[in-house]
Each structure stands twice: as C-alpha cells, then as structure tokens.
XYZ file of C-alpha atoms in Angstrom:
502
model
C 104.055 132.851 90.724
C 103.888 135.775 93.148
C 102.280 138.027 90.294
C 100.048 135.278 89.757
C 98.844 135.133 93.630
C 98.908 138.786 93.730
C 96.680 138.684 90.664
C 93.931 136.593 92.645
C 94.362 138.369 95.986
C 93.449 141.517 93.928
C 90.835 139.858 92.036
C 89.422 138.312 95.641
C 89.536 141.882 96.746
C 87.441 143.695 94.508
C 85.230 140.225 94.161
C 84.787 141.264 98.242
C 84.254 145.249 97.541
C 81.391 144.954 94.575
C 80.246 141.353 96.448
C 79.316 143.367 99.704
C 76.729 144.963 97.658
C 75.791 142.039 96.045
C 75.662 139.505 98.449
C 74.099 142.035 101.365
C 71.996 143.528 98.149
C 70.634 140.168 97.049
C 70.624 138.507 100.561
C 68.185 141.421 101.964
C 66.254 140.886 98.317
C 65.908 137.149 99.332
C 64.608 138.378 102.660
C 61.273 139.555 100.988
C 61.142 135.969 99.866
C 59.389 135.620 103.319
C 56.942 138.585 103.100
C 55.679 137.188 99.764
C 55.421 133.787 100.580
C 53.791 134.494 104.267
C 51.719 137.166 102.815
C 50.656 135.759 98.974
C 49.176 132.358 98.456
C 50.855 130.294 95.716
C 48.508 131.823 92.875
C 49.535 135.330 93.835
C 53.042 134.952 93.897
C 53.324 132.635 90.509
C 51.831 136.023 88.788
C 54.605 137.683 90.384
C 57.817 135.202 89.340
C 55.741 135.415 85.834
C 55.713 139.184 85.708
C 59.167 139.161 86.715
C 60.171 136.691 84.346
C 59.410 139.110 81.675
C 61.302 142.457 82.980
C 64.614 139.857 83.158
C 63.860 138.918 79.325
C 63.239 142.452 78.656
C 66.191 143.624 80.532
C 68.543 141.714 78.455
C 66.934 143.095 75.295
C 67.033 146.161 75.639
C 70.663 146.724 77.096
C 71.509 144.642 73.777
C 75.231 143.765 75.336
C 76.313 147.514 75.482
C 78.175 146.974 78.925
C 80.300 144.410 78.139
C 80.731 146.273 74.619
C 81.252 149.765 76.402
C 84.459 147.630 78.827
C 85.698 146.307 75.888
C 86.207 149.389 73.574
C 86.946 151.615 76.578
C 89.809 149.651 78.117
C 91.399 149.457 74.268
C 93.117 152.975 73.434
C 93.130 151.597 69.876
C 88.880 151.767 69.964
C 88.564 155.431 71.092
C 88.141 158.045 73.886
C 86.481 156.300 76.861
C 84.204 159.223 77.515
C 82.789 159.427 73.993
C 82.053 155.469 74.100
C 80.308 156.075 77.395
C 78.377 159.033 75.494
C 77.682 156.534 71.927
C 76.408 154.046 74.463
C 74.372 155.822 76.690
C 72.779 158.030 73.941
C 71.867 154.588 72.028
C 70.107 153.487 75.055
C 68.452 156.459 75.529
C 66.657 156.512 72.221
C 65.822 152.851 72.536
C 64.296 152.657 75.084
C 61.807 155.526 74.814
C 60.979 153.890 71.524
C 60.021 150.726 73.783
C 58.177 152.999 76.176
C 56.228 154.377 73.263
C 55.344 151.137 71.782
C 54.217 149.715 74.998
C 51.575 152.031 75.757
C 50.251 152.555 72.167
C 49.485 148.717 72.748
C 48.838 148.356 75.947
C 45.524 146.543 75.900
C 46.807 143.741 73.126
C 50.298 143.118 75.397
C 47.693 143.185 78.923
C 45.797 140.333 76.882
C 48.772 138.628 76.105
C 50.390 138.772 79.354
C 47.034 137.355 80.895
C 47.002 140.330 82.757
C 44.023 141.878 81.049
C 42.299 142.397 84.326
C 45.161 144.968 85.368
C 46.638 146.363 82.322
C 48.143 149.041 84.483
C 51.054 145.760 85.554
C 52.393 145.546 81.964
C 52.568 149.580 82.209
C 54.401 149.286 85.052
C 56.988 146.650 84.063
C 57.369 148.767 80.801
C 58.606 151.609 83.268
C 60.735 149.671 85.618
C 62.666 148.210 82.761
C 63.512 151.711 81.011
C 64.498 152.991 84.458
C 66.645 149.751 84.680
C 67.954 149.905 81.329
C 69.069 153.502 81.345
C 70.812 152.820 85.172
C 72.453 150.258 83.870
C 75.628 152.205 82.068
C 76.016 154.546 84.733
C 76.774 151.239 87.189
C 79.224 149.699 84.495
C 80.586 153.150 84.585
C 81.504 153.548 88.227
C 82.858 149.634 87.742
C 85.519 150.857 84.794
C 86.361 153.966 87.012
C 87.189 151.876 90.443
C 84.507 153.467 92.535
C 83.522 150.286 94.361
C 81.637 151.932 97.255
C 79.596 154.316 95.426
C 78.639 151.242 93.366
C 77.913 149.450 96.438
C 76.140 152.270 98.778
C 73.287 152.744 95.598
C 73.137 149.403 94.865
C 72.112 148.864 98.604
C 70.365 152.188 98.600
C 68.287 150.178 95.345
C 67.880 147.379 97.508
C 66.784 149.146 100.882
C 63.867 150.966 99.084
C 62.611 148.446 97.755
C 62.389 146.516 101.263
C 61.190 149.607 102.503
C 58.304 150.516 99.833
C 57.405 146.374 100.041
C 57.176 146.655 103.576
C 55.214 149.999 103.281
C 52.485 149.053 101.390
C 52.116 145.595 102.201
C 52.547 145.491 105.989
C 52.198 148.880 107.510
C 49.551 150.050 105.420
C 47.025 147.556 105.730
C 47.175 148.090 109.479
C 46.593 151.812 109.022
C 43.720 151.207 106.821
C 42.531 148.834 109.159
C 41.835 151.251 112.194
C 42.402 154.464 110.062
C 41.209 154.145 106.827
C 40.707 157.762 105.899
C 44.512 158.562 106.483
C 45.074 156.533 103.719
C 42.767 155.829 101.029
C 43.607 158.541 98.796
C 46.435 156.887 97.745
C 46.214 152.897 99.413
C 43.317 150.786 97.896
C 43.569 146.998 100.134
C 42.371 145.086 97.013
C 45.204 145.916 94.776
C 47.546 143.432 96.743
C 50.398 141.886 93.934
C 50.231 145.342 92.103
C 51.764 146.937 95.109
C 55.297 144.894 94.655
C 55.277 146.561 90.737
C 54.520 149.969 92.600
C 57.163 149.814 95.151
C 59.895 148.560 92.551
C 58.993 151.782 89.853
C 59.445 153.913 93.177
C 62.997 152.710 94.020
C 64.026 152.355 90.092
C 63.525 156.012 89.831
C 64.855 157.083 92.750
C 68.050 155.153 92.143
C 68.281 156.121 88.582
C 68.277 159.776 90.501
C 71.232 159.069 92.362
C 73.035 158.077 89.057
C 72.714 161.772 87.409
C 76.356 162.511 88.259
C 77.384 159.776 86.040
C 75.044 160.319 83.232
C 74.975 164.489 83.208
C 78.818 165.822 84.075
C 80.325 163.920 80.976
C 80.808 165.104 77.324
C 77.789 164.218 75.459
C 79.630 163.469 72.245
C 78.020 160.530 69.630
C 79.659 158.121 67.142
C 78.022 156.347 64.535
C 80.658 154.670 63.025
C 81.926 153.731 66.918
C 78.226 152.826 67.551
C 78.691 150.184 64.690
C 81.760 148.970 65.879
C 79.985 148.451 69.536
C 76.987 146.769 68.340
C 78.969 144.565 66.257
C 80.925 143.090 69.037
C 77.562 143.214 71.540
C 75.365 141.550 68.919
C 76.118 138.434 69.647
C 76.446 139.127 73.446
C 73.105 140.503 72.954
C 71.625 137.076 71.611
C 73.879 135.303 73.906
C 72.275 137.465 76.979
C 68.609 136.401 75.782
C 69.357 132.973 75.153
C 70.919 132.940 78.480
C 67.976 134.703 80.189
C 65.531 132.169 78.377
C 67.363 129.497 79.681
C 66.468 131.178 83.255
C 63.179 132.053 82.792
C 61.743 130.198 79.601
C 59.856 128.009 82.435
C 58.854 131.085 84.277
C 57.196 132.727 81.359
C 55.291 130.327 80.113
C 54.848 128.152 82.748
C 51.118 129.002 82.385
C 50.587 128.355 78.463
C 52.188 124.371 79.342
C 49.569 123.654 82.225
C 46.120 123.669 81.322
C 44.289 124.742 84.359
C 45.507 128.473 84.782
C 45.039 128.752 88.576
C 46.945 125.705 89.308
C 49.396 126.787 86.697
C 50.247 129.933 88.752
C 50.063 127.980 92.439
C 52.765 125.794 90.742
C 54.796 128.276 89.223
C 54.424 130.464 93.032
C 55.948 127.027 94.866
C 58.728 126.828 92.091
C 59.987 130.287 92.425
C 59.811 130.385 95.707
C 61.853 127.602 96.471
C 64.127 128.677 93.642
C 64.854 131.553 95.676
C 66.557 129.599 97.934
C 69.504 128.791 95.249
C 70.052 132.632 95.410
C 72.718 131.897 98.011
C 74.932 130.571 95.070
C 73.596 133.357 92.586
C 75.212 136.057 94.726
C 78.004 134.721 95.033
C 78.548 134.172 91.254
C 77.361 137.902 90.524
C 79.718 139.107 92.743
C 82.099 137.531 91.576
C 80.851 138.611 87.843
C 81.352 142.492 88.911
C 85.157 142.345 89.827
C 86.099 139.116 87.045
C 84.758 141.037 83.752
C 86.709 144.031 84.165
C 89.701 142.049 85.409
C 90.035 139.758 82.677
C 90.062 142.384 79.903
C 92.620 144.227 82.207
C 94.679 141.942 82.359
C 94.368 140.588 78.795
C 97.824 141.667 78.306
C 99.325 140.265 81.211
C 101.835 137.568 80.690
C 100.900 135.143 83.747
C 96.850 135.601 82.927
C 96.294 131.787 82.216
C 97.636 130.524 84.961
C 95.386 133.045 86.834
C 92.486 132.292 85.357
C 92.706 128.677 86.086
C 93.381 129.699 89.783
C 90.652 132.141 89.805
C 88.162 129.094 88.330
C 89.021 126.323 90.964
C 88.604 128.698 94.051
C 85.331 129.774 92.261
C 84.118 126.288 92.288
C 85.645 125.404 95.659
C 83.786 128.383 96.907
C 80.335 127.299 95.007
C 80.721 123.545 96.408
C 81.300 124.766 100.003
C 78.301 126.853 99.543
C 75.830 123.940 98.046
C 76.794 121.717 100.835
C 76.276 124.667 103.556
C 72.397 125.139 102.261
C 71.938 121.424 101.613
C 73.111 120.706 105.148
C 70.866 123.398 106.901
C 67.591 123.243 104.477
C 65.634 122.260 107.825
C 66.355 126.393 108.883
C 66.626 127.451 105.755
C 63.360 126.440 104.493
C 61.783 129.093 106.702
C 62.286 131.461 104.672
C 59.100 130.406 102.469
C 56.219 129.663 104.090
C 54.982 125.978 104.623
C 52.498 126.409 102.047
C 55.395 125.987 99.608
C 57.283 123.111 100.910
C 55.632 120.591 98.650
C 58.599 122.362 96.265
C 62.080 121.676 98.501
C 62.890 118.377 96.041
C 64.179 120.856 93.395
C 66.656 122.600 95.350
C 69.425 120.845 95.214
C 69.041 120.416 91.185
C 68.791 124.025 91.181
C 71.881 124.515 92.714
C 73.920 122.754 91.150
C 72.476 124.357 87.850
C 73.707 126.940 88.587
C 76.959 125.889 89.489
C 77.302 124.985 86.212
C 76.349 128.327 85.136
C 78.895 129.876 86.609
C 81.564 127.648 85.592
C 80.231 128.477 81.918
C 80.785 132.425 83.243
C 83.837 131.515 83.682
C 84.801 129.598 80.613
C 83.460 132.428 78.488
C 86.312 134.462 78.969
C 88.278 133.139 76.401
C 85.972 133.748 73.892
C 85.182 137.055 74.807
C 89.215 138.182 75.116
C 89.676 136.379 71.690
C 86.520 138.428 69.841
C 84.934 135.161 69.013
C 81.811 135.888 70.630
C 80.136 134.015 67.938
C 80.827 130.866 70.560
C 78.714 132.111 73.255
C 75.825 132.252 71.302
C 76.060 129.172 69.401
C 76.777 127.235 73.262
C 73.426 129.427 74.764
C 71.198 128.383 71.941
C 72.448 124.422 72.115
C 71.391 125.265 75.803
C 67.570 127.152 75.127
C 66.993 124.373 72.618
C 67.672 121.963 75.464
C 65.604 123.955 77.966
C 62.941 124.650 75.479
C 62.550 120.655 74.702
C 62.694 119.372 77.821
C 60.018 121.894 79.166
C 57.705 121.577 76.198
C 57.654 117.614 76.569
C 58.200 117.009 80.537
C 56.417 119.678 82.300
C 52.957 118.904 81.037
C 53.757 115.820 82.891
C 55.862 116.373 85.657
C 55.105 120.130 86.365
C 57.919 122.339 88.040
C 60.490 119.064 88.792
C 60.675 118.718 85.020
C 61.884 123.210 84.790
C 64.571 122.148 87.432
C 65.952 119.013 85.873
C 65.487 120.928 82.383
C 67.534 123.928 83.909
C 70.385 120.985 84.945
C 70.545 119.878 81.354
C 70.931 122.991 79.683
C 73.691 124.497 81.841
C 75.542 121.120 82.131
C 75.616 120.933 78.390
C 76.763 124.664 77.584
C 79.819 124.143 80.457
C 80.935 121.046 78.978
C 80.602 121.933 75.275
C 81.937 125.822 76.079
C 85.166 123.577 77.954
C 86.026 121.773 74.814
C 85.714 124.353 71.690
C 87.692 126.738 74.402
C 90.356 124.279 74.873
C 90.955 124.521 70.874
C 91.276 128.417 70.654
C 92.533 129.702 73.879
C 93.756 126.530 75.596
C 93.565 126.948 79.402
C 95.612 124.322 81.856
C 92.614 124.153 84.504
C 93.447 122.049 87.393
C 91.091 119.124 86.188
C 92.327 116.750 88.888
C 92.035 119.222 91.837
C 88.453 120.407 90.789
C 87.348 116.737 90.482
C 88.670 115.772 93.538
C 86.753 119.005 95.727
C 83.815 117.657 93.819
C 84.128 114.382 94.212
C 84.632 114.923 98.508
C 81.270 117.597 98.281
C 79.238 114.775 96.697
C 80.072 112.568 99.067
C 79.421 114.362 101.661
C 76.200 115.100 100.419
C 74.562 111.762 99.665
C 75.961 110.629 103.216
C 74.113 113.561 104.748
C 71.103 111.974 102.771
C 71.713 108.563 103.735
C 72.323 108.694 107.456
C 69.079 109.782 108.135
C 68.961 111.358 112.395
C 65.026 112.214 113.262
C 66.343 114.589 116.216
C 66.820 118.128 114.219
C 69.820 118.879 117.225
C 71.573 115.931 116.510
C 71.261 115.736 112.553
C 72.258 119.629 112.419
C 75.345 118.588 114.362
C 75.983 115.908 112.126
C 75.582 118.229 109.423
C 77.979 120.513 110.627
C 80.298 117.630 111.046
C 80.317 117.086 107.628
C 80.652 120.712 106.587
C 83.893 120.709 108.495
C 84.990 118.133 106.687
C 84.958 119.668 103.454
C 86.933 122.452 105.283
C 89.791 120.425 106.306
C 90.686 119.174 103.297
C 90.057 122.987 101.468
C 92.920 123.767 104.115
C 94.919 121.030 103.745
C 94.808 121.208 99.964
C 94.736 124.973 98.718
C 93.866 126.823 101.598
C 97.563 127.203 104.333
C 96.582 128.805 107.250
C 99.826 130.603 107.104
C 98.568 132.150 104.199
C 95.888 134.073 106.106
C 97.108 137.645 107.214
C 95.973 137.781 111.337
C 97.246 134.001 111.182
C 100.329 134.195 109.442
C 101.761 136.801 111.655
C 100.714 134.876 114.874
C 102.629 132.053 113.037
C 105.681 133.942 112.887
C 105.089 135.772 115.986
C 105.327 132.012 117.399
C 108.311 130.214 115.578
C-alpha cells in the first residue's frame, strides 16, 4: 500500500510540474476569450472557432500518433535505441509535413473556396503554416516529457502562450490606437481592416518562435533513420492515429461544419461565435485533464511493470474524477462572475455549459480507461469506441442542429463521450480487468449532483447572498472529500502541526 500511495504522490507531482504550464498556459489562453469576445461580434469570432476547428483536425493528422508511438518504443529496450526512435520519428514528420505544405499552396484557391474563406485565401495559408510549425514542435515537447525536464517543458510552453497574448494584444489593441493618432508609424506593416486575420498572424509569429526555442532538442541528437522501426511505429500509432481524428471530430465535427448545417451563413457563424465562446468556459476542466494527460501517459507505460499498478490506477481514476466534480460544481456555482469573461453579446449561449462540462468529464474518464488498451497493444479498441462515438456525434448533429442550433452540438457532445466511457469500461473490464472503486465514485457523484440541482432550485435574486450560498454548498462537497479520501493528517504543513500537537 505505501508503494501504491507513493505511486500517486509521484504521479500528483509531476501532474503539478507539467499542469503549471498547462493550467497557467491554458488559463492565460482562456484570458483572450475576453479580447475576442469584447472586441469581435459573434460573426467574427464563429470564423475564428471554424478556422480553428480545422488546425485541431489537422493537427491530429498530421502527427499520425507518433508521440504516443515514440513513448511506447522508447521506454521498451526490446524496441530499440531511444535516440534513433526519436530520429525515425522526427525525420517522418519532417517529410510529411512539407509534403502538406506543398500541397496546400499548389491548391490554395480550391481549399480558400472550400473553407468559405475565398475572400482571404491568405487564412488557409496561414493555418497551413501554423500547423507544420505545430506538428514539427510537437516531438521535441514529448521529448523533454520522456527525459524528465518538466520546467523547460513548462517555461516554453508558457513562453508559447505569452506570445501569443502578447502578439493578440499587439495588433489588436495597441495598434489600432497608434494608427488612430499615428497612422504613418504604422501602416507599412498594420492595415485596420484586416481584423480576424490578425489572430492567424500573431499565432504563426509565436509557433515559429517557439519551434526556435526547441532546436536543442531537434539538432544535438544523432540523426539516424529506421525503416523497418518506422513500420513498427506506425503500426502501433495507426490506430492511435484514427483514434486521435475520430476523437478530434468528436470535438470539433460541430465546429467545422457548423456552417454547411445552417442555411443562412451569417447567422451560421454568429451561432457558432456564441457556442465557442461559451465553450471556452468548460476549459477550466480541459486543463485540468491535459495536465493531468502530460504526467499519466508516461507514468502508466513506466510503470507497466510494476506489480501494485492496478490498484494505482484505480486510485489515480477516482481522485481524477473527485478532482473534475469539485471543479464542475466550482464554475457552476460562480457562472454569475465567470460569465464575464465573454461579453454579454454571447450570453444567449450560458444553457450549454453545464452539458459541456460534464462532456468532458466523461472524456477524461475515457482518457483514463484507455490505458489498458494501450499497455495491452490492443489499440484496435480505441478506435472502434471513438468511431461508435463520431457516428453518434455525426447523427445527432446532422438531424438536431438544423433544428435546435448549438444546444443540439452540446447535448450531441454529451452523447458521444458518455457512450465511448461506458462502452470503453466494459470491453476493458474483459481484457485488463481493473477493481475501480465503483461505489466511492458514485457516491462523490451522486453528493456533486445534488448539490448542483439544489443550487438550481433554491433560487436567491441578491448575487451576495446566492454567491454565499453557493459557496456553502461548495464546502460541502469538501467536507465529505475530507472525511472520505482526503485526512488532513495526510497533508505535509498539517500533519506535522498534528504531531507537533499530540
């Protein structure tokens, strides 16, 4: 048992090391949530969630599953040298994705048309060069994760995150002032009508700068290539790789063609700008599941030997939900503040947050349920649970959002994820059987719910008095986390006033 705890206090550790990037990373990305929305009416900002819709797909696509593939074969002596996997991988990448570059702008005019963006082809050129700057950064970051260099990981993924703040805030606050007294400074470079295109400019800026800052990981190594290893690789990614895009479709299917399922185009994109806006506000829970992602792949494959690692991976799934609950209920209870963050404009769109949320709760329980088929090499599974999932998503989109617009993506989004956990929970229990704590888990649910529809019931018009309630009810939740699973003895400073005391 102590193995086991010290298992999750190490795993909780390097959750917090690569989650300080990722939650301060994605919580100052959210931030700009607020410049858009404050800045961009609803049509300008759908083409934005749209555009960015398609760099996620594309993402996906193009890394084809290589780092999971590269941690699996390089923490297995029996696969081969890690340095020459890193090479096969990042060599592979290389020449795919300046194949995509070329094929992009030989058709750039045909892909502008069928982005709808045929009145700024330059956009799809841009997304074509943030992804390959992307793609090619993204081995070098799974590369600091296998060799333990958490804070380099973290200081460029905040150094990614910072410029693009900075460039956002650059051309779409400070120079529009300068232009507006000063115009000549500027106008060699800063044209006011351009607007939206300036969020593609200042993301190609930071990609390249960042992928910059990786050249230590991708020049001082021995550039040695593999075919037959590249084989091996691909055939374990492959299905990752369809898993990833079926995955990513089930995120963004809505997003993409949001505007193909609603007739009238400009309302189509004044929807879709409301929906992603206040989807943005479920990125509390996102972070938190990345986060965790960063520290829980490499641990699991780690540990794969380890004799204890099923009782630790139970342990490590019900904090993971406790933590996920506790969050819902802490955005759910302060949505009056939190709604801020988007301008009023987009309010219309708060229904969906809660559905949201606890989509993606479900998402990350699936995360977690796919390690056992990814430790067992059956990553056949994955795919076959992420396409039952698009297939829902797909449906439900095709036949409800005509109808019901953006309420029908989030309910959609529910379905999908629900059905992939629960389906993912009982072909896992068959090949790599798990004892999760089914009782405790339905129990922390069980009290969050609760908790939740009596926040919605009670209904308190003064915002002082219903925020206090609110709070009230948060600290419920609290209590019983302590009294169940969480000693205060446990905690460090506390534990050693404890003894200090008795």
């Amino acid at each position: 048992m102590f193995y086991t705890m010290a298992g999750i206090k190490s795993l909780a550790k390097d959750t917090a090391i690569y989650g300080l990037s990722s939650i301060i990373g994605k919580f100052l990305n959210w931030c700009l949530t607020p410049l858009y929305t404050y800045l961009l009416i609803p049509e300008e900002y759908g083409v934005i969630v749209n555009l960015y819709a398609w760099i996620g797909l594309m993402l996906v696509l193009l890394t084809y599953g290589l780092e999971t593939g590269f941690f699996r074969f390089a923490n297995d002596p029996d696969k081969g040298n890690p340095q020459i996997v890193y090479a096969t991988c990042m060599i592979s990448l290389g020449v795919t994705t300046s194949l995509f570059l070329g094929l992009v702008f030989g058709f750039l005019n045909p892909l502008s048309d069928l982005l709808q963006s045929d009145a700024h082809p330059e956009y799809v050129a841009f997304i074509a060069i943030i992804i390959a700057l992307d793609v090619f950064s993204a081995l070098p970051f799974a590369y600091l994760r296998y060799r333990l260099r958490p804070l380099r990981f973290a200081a460029l993924k905040l150094l990614n995150i910072g410029l693009t703040i900075f460039f956002n805030i650059f051309f779409l606050v400070i120079c529009p002032r300068i232009y507006t007294n000063h115009a000549e400074w500027i106008n060699w470079f800063y044209n006011p009508d351009y607007g939206v295109g300036y969020i593609l400019v200042s993301n190609v800026l930071t990609s390249g700068i960042v992928l910059l800052m990786l050249l230590p990981e991708i020049i001082h190594i021995r550039w040695r290539f593999r075919f037959q290893l590249l084989q091996q690789i691909l055939h374990y990614s492959f299905p990752l790789l369809v898993l990833g895009l079926a995955g990513m479709l089930n995120q963004n299917f809505d997003k993409i063609l949001y505007t193909y399922l609603v007739p009238d185009a400009a309302e189509a994109s004044r929807q879709l700008g409301i929906y992603g806006a206040n989807a943005k506000i479920a990125v509390v829970m996102i972070m938190f599941t990345q986060a965790f992602r960063y520290a829980y792949e490499p641990f699991i494959f780690a540990r794969s030997k380890g004799e204890d690692k099923r009782t630790t991976y139970a342990l490590a799934m019900k904090y993971f939900i406790i933590v996920d609950l506790f969050i819902f209920l802490g955005v759910m209870f302060y949505l009056d503040i939190i709604r801020y963050f988007i301008d009023p404009r987009y309010f219309e769109g708060l229904k969906v947050v809660p559905v949201i949320m606890m989509a993606e709760l479900f998402s990350g329980i699936f995360f977690n349920l796919s390690l056992w088929y990814k430790l067992t090499d059956r990553t056949q599974w994955g795919v076959y649970f992420s396409l039952i999932g698009l297939a829902i998503i797909v449906a439900a989109n095709l036949i409800f959002v005509p109808r019901f617009g953006y309420v029908a993506c989030a309910w959609a989004a529910f379905a999908c994820y629900f059905a992939m956990m629960f389906i993912s929970w009982i072909v896992g229990q068959k090949f790599y059987p798990i004892n999760y704590d089914l009782k405790g888990i339905a129990k922390y649910m069980g009290v969050a719910f609760i908790l939740y529809f009596i926040s919605i019931w009670i209904n308190i018009d003064n915002l002082i008095f219903r925020l206090t309630f609110k709070t009230g009810l948060l600290a419920i939740y609290l209590i019983y986390l302590i009294k169940k699973d969480l000693p205060l003895n446990e905690i460090p400073i506390l534990n050693r006033i404890f003894h200090k005391y008795n």
